[in-house]
Coordinates of C-alpha atoms in Angstrom, one line a residue:
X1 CA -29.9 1.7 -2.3
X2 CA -29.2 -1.7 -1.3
X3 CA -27.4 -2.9 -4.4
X4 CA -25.2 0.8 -4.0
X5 CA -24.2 -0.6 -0.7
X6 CA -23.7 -4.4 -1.0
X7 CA -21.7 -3.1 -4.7
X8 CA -19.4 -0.9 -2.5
X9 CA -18.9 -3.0 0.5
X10 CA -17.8 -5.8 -2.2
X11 CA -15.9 -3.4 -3.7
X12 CA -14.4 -2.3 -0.5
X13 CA -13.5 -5.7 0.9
X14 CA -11.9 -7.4 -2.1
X15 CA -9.8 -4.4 -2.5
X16 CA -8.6 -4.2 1.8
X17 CA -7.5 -8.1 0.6
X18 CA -5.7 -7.3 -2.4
X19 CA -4.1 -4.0 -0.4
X20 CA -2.4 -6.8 2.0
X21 CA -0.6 -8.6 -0.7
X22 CA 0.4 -5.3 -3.2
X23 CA 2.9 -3.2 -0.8
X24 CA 4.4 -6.6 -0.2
X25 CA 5.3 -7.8 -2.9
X26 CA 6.8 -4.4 -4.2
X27 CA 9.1 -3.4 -1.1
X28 CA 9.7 -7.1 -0.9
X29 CA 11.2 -7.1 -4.7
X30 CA 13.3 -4.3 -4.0
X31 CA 14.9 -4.9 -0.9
X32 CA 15.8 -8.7 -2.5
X33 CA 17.5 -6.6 -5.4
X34 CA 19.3 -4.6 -2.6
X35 CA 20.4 -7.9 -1.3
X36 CA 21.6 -9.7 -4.3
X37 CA 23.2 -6.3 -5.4
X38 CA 25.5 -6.2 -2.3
X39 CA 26.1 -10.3 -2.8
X40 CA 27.1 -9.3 -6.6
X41 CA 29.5 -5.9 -5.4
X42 CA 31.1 -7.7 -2.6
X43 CA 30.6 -11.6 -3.3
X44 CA 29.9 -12.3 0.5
X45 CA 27.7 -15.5 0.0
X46 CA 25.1 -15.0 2.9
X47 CA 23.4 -12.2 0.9
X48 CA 22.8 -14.7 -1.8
X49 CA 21.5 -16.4 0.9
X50 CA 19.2 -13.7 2.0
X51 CA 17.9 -12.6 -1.1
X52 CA 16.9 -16.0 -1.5
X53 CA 15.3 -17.0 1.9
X54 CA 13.2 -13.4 1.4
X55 CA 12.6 -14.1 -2.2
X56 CA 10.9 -17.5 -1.1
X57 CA 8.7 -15.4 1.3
X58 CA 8.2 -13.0 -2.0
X59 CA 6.8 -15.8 -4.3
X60 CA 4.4 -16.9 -1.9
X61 CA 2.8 -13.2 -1.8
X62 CA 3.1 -12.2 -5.5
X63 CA 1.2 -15.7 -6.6
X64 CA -1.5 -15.3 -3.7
X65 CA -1.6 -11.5 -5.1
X66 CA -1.9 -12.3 -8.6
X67 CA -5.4 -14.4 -8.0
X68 CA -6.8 -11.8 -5.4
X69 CA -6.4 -9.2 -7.8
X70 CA -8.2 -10.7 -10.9
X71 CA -11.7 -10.2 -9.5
X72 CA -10.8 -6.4 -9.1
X73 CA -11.5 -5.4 -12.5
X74 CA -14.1 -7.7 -13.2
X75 CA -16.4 -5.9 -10.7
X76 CA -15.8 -2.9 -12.8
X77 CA -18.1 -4.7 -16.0
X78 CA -19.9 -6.5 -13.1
X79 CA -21.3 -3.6 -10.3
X80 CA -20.2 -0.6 -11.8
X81 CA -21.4 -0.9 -15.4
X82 CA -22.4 2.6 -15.5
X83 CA -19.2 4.0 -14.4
X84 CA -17.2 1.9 -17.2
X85 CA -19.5 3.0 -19.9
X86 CA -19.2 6.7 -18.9
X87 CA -15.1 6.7 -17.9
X88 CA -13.9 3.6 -19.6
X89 CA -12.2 5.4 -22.6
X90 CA -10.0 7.4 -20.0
X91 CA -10.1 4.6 -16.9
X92 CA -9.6 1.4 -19.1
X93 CA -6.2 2.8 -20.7
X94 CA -3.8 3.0 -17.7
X95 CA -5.6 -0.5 -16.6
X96 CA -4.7 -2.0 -19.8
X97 CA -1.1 -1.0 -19.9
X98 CA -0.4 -2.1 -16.5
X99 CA -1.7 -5.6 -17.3
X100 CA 0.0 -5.6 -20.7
X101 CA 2.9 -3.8 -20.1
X102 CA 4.1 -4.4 -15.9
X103 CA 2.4 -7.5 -15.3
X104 CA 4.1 -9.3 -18.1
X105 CA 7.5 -7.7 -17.6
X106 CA 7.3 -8.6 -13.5
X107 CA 6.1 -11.8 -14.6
X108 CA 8.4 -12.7 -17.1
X109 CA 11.5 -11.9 -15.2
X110 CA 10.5 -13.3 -12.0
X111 CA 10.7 -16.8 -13.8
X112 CA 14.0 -15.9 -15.1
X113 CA 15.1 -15.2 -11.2
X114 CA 13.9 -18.1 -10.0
X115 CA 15.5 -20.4 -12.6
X116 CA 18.4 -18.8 -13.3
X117 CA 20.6 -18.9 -10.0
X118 CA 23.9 -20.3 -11.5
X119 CA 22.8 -20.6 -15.1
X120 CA 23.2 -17.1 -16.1
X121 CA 26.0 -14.7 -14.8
X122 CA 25.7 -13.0 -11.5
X123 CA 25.4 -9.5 -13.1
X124 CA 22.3 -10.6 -15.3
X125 CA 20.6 -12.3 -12.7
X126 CA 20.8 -9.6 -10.6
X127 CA 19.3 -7.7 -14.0
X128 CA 16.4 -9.7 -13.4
X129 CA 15.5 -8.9 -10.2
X130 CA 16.2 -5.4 -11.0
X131 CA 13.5 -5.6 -13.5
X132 CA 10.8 -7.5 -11.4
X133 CA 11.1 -4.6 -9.0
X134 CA 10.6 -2.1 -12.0
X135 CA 8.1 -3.9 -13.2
X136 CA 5.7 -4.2 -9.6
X137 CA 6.5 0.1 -9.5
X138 CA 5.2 0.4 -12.8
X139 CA 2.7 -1.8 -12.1
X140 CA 1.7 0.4 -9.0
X141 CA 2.0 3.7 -11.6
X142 CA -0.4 2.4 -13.9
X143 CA -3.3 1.9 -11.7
X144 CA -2.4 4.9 -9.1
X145 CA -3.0 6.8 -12.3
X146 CA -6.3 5.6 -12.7
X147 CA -7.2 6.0 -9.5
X148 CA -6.1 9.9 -9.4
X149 CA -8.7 10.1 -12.4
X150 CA -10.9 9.4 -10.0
X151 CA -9.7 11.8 -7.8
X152 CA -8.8 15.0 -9.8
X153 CA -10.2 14.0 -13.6
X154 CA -8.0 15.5 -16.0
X155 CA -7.1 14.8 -19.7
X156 CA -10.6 14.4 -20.7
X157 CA -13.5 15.2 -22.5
X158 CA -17.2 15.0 -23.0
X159 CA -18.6 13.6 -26.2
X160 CA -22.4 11.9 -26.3
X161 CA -22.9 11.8 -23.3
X162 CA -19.4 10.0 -21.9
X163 CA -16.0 10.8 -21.0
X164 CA -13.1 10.3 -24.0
X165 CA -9.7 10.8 -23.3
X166 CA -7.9 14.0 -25.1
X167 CA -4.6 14.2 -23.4
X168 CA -2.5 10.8 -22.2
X169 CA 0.2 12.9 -21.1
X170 CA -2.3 15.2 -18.9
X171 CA -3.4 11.9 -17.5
X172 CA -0.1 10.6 -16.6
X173 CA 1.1 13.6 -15.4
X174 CA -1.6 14.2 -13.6
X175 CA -0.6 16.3 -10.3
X176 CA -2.5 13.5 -7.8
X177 CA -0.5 10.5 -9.4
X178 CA 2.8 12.8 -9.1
X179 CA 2.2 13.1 -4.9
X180 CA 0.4 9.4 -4.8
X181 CA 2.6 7.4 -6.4
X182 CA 5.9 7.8 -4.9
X183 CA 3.7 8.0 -1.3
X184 CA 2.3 4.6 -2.5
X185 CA 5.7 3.2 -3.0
X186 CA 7.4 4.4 0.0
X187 CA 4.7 2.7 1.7
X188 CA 5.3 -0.4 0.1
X189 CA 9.1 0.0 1.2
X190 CA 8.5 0.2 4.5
X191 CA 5.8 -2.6 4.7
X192 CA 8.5 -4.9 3.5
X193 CA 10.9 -3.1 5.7
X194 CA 9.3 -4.5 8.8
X195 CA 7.8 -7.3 8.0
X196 CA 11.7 -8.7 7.7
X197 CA 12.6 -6.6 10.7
X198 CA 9.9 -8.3 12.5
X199 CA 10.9 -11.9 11.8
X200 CA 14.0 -11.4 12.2
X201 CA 13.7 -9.8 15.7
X202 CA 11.8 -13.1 16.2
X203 CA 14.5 -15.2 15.2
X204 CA 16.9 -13.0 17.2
X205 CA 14.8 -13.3 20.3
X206 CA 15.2 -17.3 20.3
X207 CA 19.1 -17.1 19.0
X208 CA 18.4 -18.5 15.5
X209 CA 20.9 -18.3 12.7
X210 CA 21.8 -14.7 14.6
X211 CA 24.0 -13.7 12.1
X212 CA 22.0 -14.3 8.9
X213 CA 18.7 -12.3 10.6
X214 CA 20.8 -9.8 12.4
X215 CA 22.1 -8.8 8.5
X216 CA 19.0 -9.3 7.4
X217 CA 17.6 -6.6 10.1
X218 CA 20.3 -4.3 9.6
X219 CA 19.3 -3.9 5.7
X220 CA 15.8 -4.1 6.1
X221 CA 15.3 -1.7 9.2
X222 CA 17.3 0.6 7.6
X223 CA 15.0 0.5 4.3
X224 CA 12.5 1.1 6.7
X225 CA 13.2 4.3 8.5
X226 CA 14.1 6.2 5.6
X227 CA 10.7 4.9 3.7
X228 CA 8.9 5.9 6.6
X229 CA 10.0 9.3 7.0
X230 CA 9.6 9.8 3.2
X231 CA 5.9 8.7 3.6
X232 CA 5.6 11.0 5.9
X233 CA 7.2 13.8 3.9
X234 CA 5.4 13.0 0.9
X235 CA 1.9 13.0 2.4
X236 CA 2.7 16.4 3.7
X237 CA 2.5 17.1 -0.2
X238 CA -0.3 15.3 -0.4
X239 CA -2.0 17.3 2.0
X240 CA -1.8 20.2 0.6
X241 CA -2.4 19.2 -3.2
X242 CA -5.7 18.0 -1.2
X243 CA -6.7 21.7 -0.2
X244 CA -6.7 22.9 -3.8
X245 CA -8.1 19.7 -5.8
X246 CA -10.6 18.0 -3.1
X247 CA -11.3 20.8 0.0
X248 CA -14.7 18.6 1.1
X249 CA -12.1 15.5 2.1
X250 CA -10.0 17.8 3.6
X251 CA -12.1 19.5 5.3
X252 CA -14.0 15.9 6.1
X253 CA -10.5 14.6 7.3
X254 CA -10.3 17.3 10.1
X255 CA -14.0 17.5 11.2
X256 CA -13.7 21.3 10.4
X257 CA -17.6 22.0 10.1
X258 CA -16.7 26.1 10.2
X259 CA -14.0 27.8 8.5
X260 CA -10.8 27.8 10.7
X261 CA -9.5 30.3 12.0
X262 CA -5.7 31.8 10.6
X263 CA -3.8 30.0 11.8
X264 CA -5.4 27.1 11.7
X265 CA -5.1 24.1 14.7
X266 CA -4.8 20.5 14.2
X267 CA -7.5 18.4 16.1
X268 CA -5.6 15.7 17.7
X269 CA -8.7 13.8 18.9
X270 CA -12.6 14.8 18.3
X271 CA -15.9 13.9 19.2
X272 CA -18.2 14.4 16.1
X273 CA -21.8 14.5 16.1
X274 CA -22.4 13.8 11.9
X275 CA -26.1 15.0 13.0
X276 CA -25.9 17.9 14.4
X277 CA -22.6 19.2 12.6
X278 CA -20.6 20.0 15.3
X279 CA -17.6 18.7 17.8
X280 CA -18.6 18.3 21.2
X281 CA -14.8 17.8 22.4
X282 CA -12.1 18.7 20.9
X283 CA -8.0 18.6 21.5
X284 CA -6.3 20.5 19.3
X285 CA -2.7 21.2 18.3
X286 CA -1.7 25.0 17.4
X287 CA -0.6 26.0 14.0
X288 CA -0.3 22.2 12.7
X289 CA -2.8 22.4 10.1
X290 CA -1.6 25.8 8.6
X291 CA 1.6 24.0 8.5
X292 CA 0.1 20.7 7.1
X293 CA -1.9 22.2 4.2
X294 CA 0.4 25.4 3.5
X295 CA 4.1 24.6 4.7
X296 CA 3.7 27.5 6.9
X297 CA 2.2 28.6 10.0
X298 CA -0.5 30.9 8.6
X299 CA -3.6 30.1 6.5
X300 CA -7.3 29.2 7.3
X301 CA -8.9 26.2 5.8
X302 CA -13.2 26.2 4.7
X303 CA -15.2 24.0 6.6
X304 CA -17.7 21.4 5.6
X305 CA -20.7 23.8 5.4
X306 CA -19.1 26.6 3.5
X307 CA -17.9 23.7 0.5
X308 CA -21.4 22.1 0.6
X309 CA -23.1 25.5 0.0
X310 CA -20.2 25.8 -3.1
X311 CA -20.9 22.6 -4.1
X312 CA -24.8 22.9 -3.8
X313 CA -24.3 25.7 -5.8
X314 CA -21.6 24.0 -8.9
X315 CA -23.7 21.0 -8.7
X316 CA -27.0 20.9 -7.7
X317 CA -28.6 20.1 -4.2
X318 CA -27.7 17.1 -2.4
X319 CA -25.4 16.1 -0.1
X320 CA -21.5 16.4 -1.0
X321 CA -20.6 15.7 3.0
X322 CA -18.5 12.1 3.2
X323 CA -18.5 9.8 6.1
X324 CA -17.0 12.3 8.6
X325 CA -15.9 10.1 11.5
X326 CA -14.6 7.2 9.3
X327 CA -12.6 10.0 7.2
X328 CA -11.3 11.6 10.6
X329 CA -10.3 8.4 12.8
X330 CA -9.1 6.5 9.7
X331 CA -6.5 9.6 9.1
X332 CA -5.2 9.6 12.6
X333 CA -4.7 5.4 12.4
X334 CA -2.5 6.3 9.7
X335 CA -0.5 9.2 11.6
X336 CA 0.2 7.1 14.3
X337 CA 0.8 4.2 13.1
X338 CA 3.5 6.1 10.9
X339 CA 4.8 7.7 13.9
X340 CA 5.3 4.4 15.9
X341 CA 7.1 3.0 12.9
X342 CA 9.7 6.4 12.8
X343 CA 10.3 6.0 16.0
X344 CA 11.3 2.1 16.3
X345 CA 12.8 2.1 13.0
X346 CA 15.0 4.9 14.0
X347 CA 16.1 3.1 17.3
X348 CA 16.3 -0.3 15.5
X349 CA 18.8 1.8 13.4
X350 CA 20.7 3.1 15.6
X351 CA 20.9 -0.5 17.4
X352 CA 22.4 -2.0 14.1
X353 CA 24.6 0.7 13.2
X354 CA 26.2 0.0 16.7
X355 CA 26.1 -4.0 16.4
X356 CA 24.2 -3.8 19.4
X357 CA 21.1 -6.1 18.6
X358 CA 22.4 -9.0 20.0
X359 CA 21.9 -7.2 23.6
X360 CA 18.7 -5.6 22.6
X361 CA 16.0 -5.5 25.2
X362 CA 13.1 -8.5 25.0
X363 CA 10.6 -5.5 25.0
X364 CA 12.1 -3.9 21.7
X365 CA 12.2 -6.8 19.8
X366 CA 9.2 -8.1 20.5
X367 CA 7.6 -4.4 19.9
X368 CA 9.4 -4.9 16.3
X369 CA 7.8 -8.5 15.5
X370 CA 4.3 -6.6 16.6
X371 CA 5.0 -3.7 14.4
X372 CA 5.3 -6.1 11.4
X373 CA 1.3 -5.1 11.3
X374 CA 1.8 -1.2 11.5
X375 CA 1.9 -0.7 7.9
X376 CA -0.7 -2.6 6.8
X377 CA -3.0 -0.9 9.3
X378 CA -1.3 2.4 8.1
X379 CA -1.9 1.4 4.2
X380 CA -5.6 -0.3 4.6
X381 CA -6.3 3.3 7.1
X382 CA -5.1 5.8 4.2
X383 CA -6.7 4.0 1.4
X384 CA -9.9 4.1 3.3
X385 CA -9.7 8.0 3.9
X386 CA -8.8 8.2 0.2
X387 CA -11.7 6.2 -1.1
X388 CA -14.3 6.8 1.8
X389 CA -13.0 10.9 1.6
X390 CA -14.3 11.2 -2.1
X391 CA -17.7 10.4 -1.5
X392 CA -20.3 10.7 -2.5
X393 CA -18.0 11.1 -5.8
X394 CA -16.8 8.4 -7.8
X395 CA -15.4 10.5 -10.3
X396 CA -14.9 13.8 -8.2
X397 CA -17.1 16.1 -9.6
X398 CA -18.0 13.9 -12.7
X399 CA -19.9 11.0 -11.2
X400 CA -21.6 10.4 -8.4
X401 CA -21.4 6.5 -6.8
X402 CA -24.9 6.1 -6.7
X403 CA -24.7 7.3 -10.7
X404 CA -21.8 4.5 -10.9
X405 CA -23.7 1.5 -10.2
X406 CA -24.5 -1.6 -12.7
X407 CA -28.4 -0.9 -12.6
X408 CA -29.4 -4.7 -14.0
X409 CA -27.6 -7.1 -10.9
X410 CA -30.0 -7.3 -7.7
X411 CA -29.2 -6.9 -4.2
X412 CA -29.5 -11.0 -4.0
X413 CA -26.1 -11.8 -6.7
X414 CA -24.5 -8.9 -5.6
X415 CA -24.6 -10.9 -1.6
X416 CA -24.3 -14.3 -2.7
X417 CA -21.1 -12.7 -5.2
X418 CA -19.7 -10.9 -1.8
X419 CA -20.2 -14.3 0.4
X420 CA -18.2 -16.2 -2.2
X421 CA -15.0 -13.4 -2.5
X422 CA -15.0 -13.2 1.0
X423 CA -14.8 -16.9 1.3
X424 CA -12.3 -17.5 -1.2
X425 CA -10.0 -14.3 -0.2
X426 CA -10.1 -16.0 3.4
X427 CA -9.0 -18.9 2.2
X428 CA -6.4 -17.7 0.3
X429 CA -5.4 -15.7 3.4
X430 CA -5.1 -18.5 5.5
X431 CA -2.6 -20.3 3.2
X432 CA -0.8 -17.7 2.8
X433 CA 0.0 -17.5 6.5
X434 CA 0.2 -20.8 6.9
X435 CA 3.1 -21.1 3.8
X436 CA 4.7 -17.8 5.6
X437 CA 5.0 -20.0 8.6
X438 CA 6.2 -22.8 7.6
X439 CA 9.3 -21.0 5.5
X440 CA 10.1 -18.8 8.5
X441 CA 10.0 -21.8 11.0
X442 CA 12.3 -23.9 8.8
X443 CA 14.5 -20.7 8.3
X444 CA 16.9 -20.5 5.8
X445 CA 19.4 -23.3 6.0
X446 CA 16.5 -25.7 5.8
X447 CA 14.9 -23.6 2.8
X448 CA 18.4 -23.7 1.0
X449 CA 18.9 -27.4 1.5
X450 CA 15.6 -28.4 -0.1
X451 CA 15.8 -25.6 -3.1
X452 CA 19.3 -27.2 -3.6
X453 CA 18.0 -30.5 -4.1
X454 CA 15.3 -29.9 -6.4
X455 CA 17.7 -28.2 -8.8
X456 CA 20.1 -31.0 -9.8
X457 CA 21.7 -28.1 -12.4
X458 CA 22.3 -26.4 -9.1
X459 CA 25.8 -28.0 -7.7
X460 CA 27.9 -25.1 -6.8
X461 CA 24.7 -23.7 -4.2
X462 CA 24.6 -27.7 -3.2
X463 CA 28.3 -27.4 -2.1
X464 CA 28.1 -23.7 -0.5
X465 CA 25.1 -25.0 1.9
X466 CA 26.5 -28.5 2.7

């Protein structure tokens, strides 16, 4: 038990770290294509500008990504042994084509963007971008697909004893990668959405370069409401592919111990008593969860003790129950940190669209550098009601985690291993705010000016920022 728990809490942390860095550096790419595009379709110079100043802020992430990442499939040989041997033919495949296939294309044109401002035309350039931004979505598709493995197994069978893949296109086609994915990368959108919207509302608040951040809002706010509301939209699906392929997280999700009634309410807020299996409070919203898990306001939903007397029965006795509080409270994190983004992205909006940001209130735009963090409690809160949800599965209905665990590394290398990560991913953190910092508080003219002069090729960019 205690190498299951110091394997998953390694597991669990490396991941949260490499979750900060991911979204990033996919909205990020795409909303610097956005930029370059309109520099390319209307040749107005300060959105080369921008897509440059955000691109510097985009290298730092993908590089600080790329090395938090490489320990994640490592841990896979090095804690989970057991899993690999029995899912590997299925699990490995979508790994390996994301590394060979996404990484290298992101990688590959991402050099080719950097050092080919000027030297190639504007229209292939712009190309290149382009294809980094494919490239981190495909990237994203790859493992997403894995993951929904995890989550609904499909394409598969058993031979001797392990899991062989039958069906690639049943894998990649999977129904949980079709709702995941694009919920994955409108989350990614709108992380990069206000992370610029929130510097920028910085940089408005002490009247710096106003008319390069106030563009550079206007864009990336913009990208941000319509992200968020499509998150929204698409985790509706998501909720109610949940009902039919995983009804223990769903039900685990609400605290719904009994079956609901029909209609079903929504519990707003709860207090849950894991012992006794039961709510002693309870605030509930009428209706909502029919709606959430049918698109109508009709339907009942089984409660935890109705699917563990199912899955007593499918899979032997034992305890199928997740983490019920964590599953709960980590849900509602998400909801309303989603709603606080709608609602300032839409005013931010509505601000730009009226060229009013200039006379924005203090209060909003410092509520819009703080909401820089909203997603990434929103992404870190979902992924940990996905994960945490799916207990005590690793492979729902497959493999069970305490099945999934490397039975030869001892509770000792497994703590000393975590210790290091932790140390290490800190580290890496901590640079990476600190080389955030520095760019932003230089801002772009400064940014420009040195980027111009360490590219003696570079005379036409060394003439536009003189």
């Amino acid at each position: 038990m205690e190498e299951l728990l110091l394997a998953r809490l390694q597991f669990a942390a490396t991941t949260v770290y490499h979750f900060f860095f991911v979204p990033l550096s996919i909205g990020l790419a795409f909303i610097i294509a956005v930029m370059e595009t309109i520099y390319v379709v209307k040749g107005k110079e300060e959105y080369k500008r921008m897509a440059k100043f955000w691109g510097k802020l985009f290298l730092i992430n993908f590089a600080i990504g790329v090395v938090t990442g490489i320990i994640q499939e490592f841990q896979f040989g090095m804690n989970w042994s057991d899993y690999s041997r029995f899912v590997g033919d299925v699990f490995g495949a979508p790994l390996a084509i994301e590394a060979l296939l996404a990484f290298f294309m992101e990688s590959t044109f991402i050099g080719i963007w950097i050092f080919g401002w000027n030297k190639l035309s504007k229209k292939v350039h712009l190309a290149a971008i382009w294809l980094v931004s494919i490239g981190t979505a495909l990237s994203a598709f790859w493992i997403l697909a894995a993951n929904s493995f995890m989550q609904h197994p499909v394409g598969y069978a058993i031979n001797n004893g392990r899991a062989e893949m039958n069906d690639f296109l049943a894998l990649i086609t999977n129904g949980q990668v079709l709702v995941e994915f694009p919920h994955a990368i409108f989350a990614a959108l709108a992380t990069a959405g206000f992370l610029i919207t929130g510097i920028s509302a910085w940089k408005l608040l002490r009247k710096q370069e106003v008319d390069f951040f106030k563009k550079s809002f206007k864009v990336a706010v913009i990208i941000g409401l319509i992200s968020s509301v499509m998150v929204a939209v698409v985790g509706h699906w998501q909720a109610q592919y949940l009902v039919k392929t995983q009804p223990m997280k769903m039900a685990a999700t609400e605290a719904l111990w009994e079956t609901s009634g029909d209609p079903a309410p929504w519990t707003l807020f709860a207090v849950i008593d894991p012992e006794k299996q039961e709510n002693s409070a309870e605030i509930k919203i009428p209706l909502a969860l029919s709606y959430m898990s049918y698109g109508e306001f009709s339907g009942s939903l089984p409660g935890i003790k109705e699917i563990q007397a199912q899955y007593e029965e499918a899979y032997g006795p034992g305890n199928y129950v997740p983490p019920v509080r964590t599953t709960f409270w980590s849900f509602r994190l998400m909801v309303f940190s989603g709603v606080l983004m709608i609602l300032l992205a839409a005013y931010g909006t509505y601000l730009a669209a009226r060229n009013k940001l200039e006379q924005a209130k203090p209060w909003f735009l410092h509520g819009m550098f703080w909401s820089t963090f909203l997603p990434q409690i929103a992404n870190v809160s979902g992924w940990i009601m996905t994960e945490v949800g799916r207990q005590p599965w690793t492979v729902q209905g497959l493999m069970t985690t305490a099945d999934a665990v490397s039975p030869s590394v001892t509770g000792p290398e497994i703590l000393f291993s975590l210790i290091a990560y932790l140390a290490i991913y800190t580290v890496l953190m901590i640079i990476m705010i600190y080389l955030f910092i520095r760019v932003i508080k230089k801002g772009p003219q400064e940014v420009l000016q040195e980027a111009t002069l360490n590219d003696p090729f570079d005379r036409r960019e060394q003439h536009v920022v003189s």
